[in-house]
Short mmCIF file of C-alpha atoms in Angstrom, two decimals:
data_model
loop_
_atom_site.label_atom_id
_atom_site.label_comp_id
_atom_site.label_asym_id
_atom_site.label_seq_id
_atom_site.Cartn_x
_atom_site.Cartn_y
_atom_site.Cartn_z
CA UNK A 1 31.20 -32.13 -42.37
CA UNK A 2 28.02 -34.12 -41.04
CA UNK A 3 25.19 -32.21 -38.87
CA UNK A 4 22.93 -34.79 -36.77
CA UNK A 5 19.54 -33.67 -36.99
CA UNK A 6 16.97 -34.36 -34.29
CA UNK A 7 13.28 -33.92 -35.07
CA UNK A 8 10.80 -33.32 -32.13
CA UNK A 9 7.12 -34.17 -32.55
CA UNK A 10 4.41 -34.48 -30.08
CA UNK A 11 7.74 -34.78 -27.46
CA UNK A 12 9.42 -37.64 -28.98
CA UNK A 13 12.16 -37.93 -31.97
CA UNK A 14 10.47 -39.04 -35.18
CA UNK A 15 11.64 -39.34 -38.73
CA UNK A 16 9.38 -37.84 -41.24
CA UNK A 17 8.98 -39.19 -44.83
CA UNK A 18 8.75 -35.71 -47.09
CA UNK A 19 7.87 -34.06 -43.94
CA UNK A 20 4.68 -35.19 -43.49
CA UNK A 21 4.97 -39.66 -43.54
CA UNK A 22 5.77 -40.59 -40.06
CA UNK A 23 9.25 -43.61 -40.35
CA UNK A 24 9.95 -44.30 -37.24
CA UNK A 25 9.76 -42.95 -33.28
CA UNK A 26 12.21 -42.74 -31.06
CA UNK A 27 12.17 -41.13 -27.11
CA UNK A 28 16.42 -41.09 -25.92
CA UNK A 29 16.60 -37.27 -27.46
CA UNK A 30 19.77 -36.58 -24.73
CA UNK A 31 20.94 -40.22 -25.48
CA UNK A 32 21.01 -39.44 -29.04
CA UNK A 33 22.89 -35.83 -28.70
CA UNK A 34 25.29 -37.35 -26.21
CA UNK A 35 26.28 -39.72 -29.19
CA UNK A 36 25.80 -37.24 -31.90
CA UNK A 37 27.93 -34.19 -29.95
CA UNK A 38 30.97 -36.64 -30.12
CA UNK A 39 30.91 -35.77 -34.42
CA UNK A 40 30.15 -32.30 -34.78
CA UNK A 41 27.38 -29.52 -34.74
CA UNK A 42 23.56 -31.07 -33.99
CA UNK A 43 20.43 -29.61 -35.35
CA UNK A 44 17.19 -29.36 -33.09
CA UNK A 45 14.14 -29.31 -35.04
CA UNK A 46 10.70 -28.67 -32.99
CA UNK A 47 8.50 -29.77 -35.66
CA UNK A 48 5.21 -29.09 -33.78
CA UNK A 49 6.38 -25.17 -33.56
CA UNK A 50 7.10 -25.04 -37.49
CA UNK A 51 3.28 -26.57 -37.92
CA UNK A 52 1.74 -24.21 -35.35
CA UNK A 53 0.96 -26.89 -32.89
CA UNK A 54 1.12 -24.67 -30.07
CA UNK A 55 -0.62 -24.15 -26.72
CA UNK A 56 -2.01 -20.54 -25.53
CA UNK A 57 1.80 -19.65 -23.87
CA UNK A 58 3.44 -20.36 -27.62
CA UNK A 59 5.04 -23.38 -26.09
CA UNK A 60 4.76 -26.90 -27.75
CA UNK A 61 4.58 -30.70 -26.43
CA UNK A 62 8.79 -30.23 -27.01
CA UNK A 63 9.42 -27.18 -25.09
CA UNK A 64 11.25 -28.72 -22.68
CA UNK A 65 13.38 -30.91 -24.07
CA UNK A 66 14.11 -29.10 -26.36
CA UNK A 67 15.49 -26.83 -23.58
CA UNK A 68 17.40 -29.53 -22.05
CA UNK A 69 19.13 -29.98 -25.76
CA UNK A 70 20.47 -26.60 -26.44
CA UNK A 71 22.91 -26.96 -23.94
CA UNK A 72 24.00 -30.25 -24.35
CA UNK A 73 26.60 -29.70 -27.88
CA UNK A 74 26.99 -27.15 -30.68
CA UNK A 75 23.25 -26.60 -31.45
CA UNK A 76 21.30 -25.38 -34.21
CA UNK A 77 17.64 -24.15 -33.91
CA UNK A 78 15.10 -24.47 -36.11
CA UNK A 79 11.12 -24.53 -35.96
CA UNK A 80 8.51 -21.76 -35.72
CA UNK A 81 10.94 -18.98 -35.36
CA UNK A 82 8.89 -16.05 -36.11
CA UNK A 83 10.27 -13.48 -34.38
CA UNK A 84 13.30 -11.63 -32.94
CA UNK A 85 12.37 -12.20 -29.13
CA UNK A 86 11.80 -16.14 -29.72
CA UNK A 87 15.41 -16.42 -31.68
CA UNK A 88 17.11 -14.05 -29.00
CA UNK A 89 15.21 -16.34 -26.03
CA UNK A 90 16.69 -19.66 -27.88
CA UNK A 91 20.27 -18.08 -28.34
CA UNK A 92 20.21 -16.99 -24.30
CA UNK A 93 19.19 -20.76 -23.37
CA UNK A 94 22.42 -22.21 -25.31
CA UNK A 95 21.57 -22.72 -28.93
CA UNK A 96 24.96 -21.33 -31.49
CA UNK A 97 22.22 -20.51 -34.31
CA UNK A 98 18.80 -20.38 -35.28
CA UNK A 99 17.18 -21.75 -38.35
CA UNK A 100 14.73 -19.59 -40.04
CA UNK A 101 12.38 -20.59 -43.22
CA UNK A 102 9.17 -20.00 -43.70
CA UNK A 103 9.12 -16.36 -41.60
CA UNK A 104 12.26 -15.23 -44.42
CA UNK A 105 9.65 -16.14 -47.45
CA UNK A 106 6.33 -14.59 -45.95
CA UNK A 107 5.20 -10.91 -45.81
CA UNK A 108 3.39 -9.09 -43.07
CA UNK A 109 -0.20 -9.30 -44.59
CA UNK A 110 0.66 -13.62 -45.28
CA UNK A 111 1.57 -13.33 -48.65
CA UNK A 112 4.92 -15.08 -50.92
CA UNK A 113 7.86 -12.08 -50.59
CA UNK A 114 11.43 -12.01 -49.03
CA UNK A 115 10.34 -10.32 -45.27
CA UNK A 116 13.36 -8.09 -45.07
CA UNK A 117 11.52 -6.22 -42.47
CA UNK A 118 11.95 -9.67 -40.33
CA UNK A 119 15.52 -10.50 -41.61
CA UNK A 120 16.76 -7.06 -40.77
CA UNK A 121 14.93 -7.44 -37.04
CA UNK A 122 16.86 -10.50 -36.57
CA UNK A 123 20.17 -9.28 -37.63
CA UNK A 124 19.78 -6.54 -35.42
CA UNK A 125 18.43 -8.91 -32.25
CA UNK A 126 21.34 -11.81 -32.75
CA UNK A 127 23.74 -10.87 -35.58
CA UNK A 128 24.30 -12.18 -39.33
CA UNK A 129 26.35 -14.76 -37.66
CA UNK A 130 23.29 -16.39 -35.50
CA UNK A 131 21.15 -16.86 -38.26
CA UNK A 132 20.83 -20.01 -40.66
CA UNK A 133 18.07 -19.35 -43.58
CA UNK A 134 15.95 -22.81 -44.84
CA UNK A 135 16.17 -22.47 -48.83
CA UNK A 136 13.32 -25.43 -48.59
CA UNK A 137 12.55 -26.38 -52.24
CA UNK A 138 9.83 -28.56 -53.81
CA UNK A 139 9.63 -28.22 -57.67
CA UNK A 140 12.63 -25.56 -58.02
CA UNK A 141 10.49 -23.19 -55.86
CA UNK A 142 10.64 -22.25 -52.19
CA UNK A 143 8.75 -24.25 -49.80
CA UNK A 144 6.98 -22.77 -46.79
CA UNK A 145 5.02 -23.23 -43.88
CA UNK A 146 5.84 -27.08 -43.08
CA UNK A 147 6.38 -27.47 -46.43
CA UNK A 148 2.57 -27.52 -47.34
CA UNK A 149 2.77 -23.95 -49.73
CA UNK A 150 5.05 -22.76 -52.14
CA UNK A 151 6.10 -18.85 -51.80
CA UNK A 152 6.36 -19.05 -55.71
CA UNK A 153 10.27 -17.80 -55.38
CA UNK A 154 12.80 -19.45 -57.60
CA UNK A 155 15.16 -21.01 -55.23
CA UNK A 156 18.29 -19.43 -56.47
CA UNK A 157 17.14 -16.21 -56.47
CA UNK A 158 15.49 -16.52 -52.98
CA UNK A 159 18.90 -17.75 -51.65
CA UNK A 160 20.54 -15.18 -53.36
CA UNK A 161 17.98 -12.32 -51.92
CA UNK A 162 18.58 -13.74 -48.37
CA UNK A 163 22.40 -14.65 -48.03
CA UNK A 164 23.47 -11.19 -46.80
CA UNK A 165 20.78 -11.25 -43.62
CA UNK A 166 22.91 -14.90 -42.35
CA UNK A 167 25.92 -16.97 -42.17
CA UNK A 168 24.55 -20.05 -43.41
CA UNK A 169 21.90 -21.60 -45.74
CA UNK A 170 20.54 -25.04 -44.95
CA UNK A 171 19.07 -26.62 -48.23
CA UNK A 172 16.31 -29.65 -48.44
CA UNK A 173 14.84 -30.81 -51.40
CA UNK A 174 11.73 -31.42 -50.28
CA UNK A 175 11.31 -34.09 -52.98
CA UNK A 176 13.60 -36.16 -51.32
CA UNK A 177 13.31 -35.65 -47.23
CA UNK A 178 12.96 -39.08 -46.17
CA UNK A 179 13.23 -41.14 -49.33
CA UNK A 180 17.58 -41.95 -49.56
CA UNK A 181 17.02 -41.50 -53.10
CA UNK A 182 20.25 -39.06 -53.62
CA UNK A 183 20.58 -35.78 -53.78
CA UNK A 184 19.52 -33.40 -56.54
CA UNK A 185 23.32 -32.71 -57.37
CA UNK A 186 21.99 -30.10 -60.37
CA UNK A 187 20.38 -27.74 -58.06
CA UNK A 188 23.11 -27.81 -55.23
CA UNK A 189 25.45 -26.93 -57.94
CA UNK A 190 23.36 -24.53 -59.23
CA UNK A 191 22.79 -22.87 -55.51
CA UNK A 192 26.57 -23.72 -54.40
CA UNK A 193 27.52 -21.40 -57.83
CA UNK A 194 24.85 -18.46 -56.64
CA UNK A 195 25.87 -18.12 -52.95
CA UNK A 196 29.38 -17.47 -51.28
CA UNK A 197 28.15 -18.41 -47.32
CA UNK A 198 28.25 -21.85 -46.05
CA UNK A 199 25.91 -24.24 -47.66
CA UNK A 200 24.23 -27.21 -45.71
CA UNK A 201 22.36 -29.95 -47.81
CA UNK A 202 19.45 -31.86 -46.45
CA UNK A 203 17.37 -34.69 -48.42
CA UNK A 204 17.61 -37.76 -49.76
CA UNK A 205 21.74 -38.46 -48.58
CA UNK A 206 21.65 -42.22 -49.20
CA UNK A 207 25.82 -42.80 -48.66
CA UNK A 208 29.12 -41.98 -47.60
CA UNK A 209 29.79 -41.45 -51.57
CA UNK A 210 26.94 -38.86 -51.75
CA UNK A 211 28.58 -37.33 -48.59
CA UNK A 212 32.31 -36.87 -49.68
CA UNK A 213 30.81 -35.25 -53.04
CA UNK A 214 29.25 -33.12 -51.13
CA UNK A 215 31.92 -31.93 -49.21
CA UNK A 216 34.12 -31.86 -52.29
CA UNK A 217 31.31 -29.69 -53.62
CA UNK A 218 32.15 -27.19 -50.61
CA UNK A 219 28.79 -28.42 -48.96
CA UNK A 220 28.29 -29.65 -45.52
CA UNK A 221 25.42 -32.38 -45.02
CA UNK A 222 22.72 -32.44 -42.37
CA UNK A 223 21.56 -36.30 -41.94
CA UNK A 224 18.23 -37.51 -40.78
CA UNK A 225 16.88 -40.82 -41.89
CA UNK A 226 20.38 -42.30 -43.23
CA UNK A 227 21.52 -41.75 -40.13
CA UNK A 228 18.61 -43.39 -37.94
CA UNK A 229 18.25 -46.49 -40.13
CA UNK A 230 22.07 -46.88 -39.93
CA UNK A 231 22.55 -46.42 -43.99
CA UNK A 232 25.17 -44.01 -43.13
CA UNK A 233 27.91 -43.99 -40.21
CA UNK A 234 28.87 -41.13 -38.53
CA UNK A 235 32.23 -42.64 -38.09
CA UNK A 236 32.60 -43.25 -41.34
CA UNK A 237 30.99 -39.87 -42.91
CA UNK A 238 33.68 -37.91 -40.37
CA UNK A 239 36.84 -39.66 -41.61
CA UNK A 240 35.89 -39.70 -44.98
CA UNK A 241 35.28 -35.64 -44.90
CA UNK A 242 38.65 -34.76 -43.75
CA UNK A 243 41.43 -33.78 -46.33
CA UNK A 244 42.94 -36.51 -46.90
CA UNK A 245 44.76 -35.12 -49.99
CA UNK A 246 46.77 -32.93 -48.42
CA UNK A 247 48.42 -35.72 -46.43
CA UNK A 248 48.41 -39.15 -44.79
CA UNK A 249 48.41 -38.15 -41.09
CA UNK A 250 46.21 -35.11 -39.69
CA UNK A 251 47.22 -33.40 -36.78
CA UNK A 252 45.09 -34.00 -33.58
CA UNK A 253 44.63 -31.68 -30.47
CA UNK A 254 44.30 -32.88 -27.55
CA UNK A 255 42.57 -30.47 -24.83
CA UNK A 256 41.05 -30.71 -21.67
CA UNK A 257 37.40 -30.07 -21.25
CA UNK A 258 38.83 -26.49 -19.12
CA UNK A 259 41.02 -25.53 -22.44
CA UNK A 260 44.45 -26.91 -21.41
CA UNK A 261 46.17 -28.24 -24.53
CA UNK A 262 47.19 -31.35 -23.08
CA UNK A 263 49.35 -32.43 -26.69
CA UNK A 264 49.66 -33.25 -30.03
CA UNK A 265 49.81 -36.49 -32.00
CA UNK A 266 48.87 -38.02 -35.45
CA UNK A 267 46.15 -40.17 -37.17
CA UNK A 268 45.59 -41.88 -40.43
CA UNK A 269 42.06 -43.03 -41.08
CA UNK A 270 42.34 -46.80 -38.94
CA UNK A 271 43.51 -44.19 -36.16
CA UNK A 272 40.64 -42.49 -36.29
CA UNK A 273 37.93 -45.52 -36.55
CA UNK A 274 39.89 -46.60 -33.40
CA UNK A 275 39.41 -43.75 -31.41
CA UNK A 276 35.56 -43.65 -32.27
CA UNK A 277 35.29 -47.81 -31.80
CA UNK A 278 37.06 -47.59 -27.92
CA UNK A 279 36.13 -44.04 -26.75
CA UNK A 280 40.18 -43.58 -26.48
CA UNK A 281 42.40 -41.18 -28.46
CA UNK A 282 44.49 -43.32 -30.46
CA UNK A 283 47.27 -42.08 -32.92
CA UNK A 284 49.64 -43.11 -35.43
CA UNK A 285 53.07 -43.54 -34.00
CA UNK A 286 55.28 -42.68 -36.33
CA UNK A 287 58.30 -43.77 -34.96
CA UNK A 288 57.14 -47.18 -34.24
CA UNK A 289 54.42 -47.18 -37.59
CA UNK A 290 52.09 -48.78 -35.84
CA UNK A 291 48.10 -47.50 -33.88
CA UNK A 292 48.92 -45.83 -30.66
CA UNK A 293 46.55 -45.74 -28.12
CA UNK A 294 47.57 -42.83 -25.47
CA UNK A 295 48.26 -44.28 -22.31
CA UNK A 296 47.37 -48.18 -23.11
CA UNK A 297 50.33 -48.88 -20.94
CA UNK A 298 50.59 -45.84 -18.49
CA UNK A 299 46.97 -46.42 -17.66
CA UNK A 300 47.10 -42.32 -18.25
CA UNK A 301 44.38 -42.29 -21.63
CA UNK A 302 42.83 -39.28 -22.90
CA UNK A 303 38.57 -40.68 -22.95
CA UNK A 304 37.40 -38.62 -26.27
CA UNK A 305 34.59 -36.26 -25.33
CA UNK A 306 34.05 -35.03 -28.42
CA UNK A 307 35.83 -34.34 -31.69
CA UNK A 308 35.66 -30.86 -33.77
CA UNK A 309 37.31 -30.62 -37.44
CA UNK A 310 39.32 -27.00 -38.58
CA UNK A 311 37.65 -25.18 -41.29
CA UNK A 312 40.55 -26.28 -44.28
CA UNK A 313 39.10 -30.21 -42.72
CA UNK A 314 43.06 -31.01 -42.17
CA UNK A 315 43.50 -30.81 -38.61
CA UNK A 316 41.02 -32.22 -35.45
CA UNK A 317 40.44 -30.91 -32.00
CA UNK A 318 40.09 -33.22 -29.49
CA UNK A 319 38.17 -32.47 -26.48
CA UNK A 320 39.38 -35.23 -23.62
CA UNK A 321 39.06 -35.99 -20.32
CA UNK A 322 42.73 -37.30 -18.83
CA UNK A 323 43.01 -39.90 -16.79
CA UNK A 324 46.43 -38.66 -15.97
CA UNK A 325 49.39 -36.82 -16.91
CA UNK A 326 49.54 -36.99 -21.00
CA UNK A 327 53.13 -36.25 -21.43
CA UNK A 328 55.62 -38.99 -21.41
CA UNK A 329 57.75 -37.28 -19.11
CA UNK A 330 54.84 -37.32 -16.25
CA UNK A 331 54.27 -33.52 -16.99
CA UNK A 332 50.30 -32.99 -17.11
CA UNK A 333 50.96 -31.69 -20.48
CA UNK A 334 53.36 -31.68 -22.99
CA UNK A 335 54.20 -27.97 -23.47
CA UNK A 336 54.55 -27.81 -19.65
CA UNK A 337 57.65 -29.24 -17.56
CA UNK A 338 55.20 -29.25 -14.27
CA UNK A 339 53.52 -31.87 -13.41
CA UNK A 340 50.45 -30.33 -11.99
CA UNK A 341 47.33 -29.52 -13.37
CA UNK A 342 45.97 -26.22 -14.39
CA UNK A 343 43.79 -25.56 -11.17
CA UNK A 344 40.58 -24.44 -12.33
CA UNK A 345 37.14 -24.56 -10.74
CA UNK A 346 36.09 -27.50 -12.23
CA UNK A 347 39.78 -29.09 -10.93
CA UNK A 348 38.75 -27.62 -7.64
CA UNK A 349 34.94 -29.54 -7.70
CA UNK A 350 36.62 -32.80 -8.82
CA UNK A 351 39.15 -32.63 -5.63
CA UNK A 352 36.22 -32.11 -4.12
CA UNK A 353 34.09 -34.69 -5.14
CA UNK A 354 36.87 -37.46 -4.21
CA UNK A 355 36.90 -35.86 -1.04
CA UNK A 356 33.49 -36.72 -0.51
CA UNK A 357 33.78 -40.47 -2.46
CA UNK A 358 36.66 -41.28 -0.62
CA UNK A 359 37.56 -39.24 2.00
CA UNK A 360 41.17 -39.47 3.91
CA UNK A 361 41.87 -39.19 7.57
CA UNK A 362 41.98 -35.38 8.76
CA UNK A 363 39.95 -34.13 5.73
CA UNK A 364 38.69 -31.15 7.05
CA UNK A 365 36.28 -31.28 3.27
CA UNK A 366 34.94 -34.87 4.35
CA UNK A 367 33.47 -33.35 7.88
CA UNK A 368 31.07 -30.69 6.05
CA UNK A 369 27.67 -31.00 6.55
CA UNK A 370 24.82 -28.78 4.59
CA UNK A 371 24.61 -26.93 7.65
CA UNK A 372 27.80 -25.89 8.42
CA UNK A 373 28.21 -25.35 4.73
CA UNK A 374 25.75 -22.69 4.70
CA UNK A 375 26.87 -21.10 8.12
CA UNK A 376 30.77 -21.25 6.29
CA UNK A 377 29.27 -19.01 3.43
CA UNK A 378 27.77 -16.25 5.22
CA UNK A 379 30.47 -16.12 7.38
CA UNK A 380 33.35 -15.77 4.35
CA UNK A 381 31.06 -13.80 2.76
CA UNK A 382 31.15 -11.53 5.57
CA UNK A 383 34.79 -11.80 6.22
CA UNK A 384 34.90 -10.85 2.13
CA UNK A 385 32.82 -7.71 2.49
CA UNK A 386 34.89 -6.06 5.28
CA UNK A 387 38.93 -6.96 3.87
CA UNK A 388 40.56 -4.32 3.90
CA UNK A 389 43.63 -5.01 1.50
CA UNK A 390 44.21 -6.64 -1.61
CA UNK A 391 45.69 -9.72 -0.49
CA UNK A 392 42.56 -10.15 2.35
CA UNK A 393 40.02 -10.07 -0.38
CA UNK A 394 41.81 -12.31 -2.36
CA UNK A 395 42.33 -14.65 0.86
CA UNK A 396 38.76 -14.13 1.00
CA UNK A 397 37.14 -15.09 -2.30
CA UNK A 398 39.50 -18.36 -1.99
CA UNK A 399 38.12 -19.23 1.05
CA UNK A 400 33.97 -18.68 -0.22
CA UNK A 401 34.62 -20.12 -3.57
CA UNK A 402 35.90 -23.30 -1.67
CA UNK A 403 32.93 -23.54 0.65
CA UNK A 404 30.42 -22.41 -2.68
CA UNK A 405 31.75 -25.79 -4.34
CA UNK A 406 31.69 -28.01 -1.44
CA UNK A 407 27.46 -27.00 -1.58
CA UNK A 408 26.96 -27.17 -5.35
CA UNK A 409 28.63 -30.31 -4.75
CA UNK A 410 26.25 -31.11 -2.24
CA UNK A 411 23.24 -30.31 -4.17
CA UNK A 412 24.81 -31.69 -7.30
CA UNK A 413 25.14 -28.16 -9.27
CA UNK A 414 28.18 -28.15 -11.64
CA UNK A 415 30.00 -24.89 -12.53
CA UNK A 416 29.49 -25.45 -16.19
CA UNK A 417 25.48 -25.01 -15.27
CA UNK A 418 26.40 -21.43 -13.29
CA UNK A 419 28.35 -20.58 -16.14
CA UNK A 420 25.41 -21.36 -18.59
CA UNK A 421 23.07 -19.55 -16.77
CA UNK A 422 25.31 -16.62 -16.71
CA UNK A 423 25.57 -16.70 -20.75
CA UNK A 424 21.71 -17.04 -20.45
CA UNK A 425 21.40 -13.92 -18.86
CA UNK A 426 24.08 -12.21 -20.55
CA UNK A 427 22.18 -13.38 -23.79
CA UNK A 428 19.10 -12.39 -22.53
#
């Protein structure tokens, strides 16, 4: 599958020409992960940190949004990670993985040698299954710090040296960063025959062609400049990367953004370009062999948030937001008879909110100022500390998780931000 890189320089998203010719300059980062997230996995680059533009606290010019990024899809890290406490500090404020090059290729004392010292560190601060290695090559030979020095290690055997400290190795050929020249299919052959973890190619992807090859290959592509200058689709790279082979139609789940699996339905490849064209899950019926768009008629679609392909590549998950019940029998879902939601806090904050938008005569949720709010929470929070059965504390924590949403509500706090911040400390 496709990875959407985004470069950071001097705070802004820039394409680099063999990592050093400035392309083109671009400042919507969130604009462009809210697209990208729909496709897959997104890589964060901060290219400033990887070149040691830094100020005094370690931070650079895209510290911060570069914060704002790692919780906004399935990112990847990458850029100036030198240490354990900097990759444990990005994994705690949202980001999957970590990419790590130059640091994997460089000794203590500065000189060309795999740092097992360092991988084994990291291992032992995130886990093997954090960590992405950069096999960066210019001339056969490993490529380090920006790209400017060679470590003098034959790329095979550096990969090789390095697969069992991570899960993944992202490959560039330097040679070709920037250029849409094609990739150097001899040497990710030659690597793809060396290593057994997952293998992402970077540099020089010009098509869609180059991109299926890949994948036939057993390699997953991270685009940069095909993808900004519109050379390549992500649309098109997605479909084209399933398995097709294995049959015409590949099964799509549909869940809620709170995990419900709402249903099941089918898609051929029109399907598919139809669901990324109107922002609507669409399907192949196969009963009446023609597109399907969920809910055209009901008015009850399922609005794609964001699509995620199975490891075999023959079966999608769709995360959706419902604008109703998605079963034809007006059950919420279809492995459910009831026609009710799964209540969930987020449920809760949504009743909430249209309490609020449009309140209804006697809503007792419509009359709730900040004040009382706050007077509402020490006072169940009280009531919570001194119940004295079961059934009173769980009467209880109803009653102050009700009157905790009404003021995140109020000051515009979701629950998926608590929840983040409570994976950021766990992660700490």
């Amino acid at each position: 599958m496709v990875i959407s890189s985004i470069d950071l320089k001097d705070g802004k998203v820039v394409q680099l020409r063999q990592g050093k010719d400035p392309v083109l300059e671009r400042d919507d980062p969130e604009a462009l992960i809210a697209e990208f997230d729909r496709y897959g996995e997104v890589a964060v680059i901060d290219l400033d940190a990887a070149l040691r533009n830094t100020k005094p606290d370690g931070s650079t010019a895209n510290t911060a949004v570069l914060k704002k990024l790692l919780r906004s899809g399935n990112v990847r890290v990458g850029g100036g990670i030198r240490d354990a406490k900097k990759a444990k500090e990005l994994i705690s404020l949202g980001a999957e993985k970590v990419i790590i090059g130059s640091a994997a290729f460089t000794l203590a004392d500065g000189s060309p040698g795999i740092n097992t010292a360092f991988l084994e560190a990291m291992v032992q601060a995130i886990g093997k299954e954090r960590i992405i290695v950069s096999v960066d090559s210019r001339e056969g030979k490993i490529a380090v710090k920006g790209w400017t020095e060679s470590a003098g290690i034959e790329l095979v055997d550096g990969a090789k040296a390095v697969e069992q400290y991570c899960s993944e190795l992202l490959f560039t050929c330097v040679e070709r960063e920037g250029t849409m020249t094609g990739i150097d299919m001899d040497l990710v052959n030659a690597l793809r025959s060396a290593v057994s973890c997952r293998l992402v190619v970077a540099g020089g992807v010009s098509s869609v062609q180059e991109i299926a090859a890949l994948e036939e290959a057993g390699c997953d592509v991270q685009l940069g400049m095909a993808l900004y200058t519109g050379k390549v689709s992500l649309r098109d790279s997605f479909i084209e990367c399933l398995d097709w082979d294995k049959c015409e139609l590949i099964p799509v789940v549909a869940q809620s953004e709170a995990g419900e699996v709402l249903m099941v339905g089918y898609a051929n490849r029109d399907a598919f370009a139809r669901t990324f064209e109107t922002g609507k899950l669409t399907f192949w019926s196969r009963s009446r062999n023609e597109l399907w768009t969920k809910g055209l008629t009901s008015g009850n679609t399922l609005d794609v948030i964001r699509l995620r392909v199975d490891c075999d590549r023959d079966t999608v998950l769709a995360i959706v937001n419902p604008a109703g019940p998605a079963c034809h029998t007006g059950a919420w879902t279809c492995f459910k008879t009831g026609s009710d939601r799964a209540y969930s806090l987020e449920f809760l904050s949504s009743i909430i909110g249209e309490r609020f938008a449009n309140p209804k005569p006697g809503s007792y949720t419509a009359t709730l100022t900040p004040e009382r709010v706050r007077e509402k929470i020490l006072e169940e929070a009280e009531e919570l500390t001194e119940a004295e059965t079961h059934a009173d504390a769980v009467w209880e924590c109803a009653d102050l998780l009700y009157f905790i949403s009404v003021l995140m509500h109020q000051e515009g706090v979701s629950w998926k931000q608590v929840f983040d911040e409570l994976d950021r400390r766990h992660k700490k």
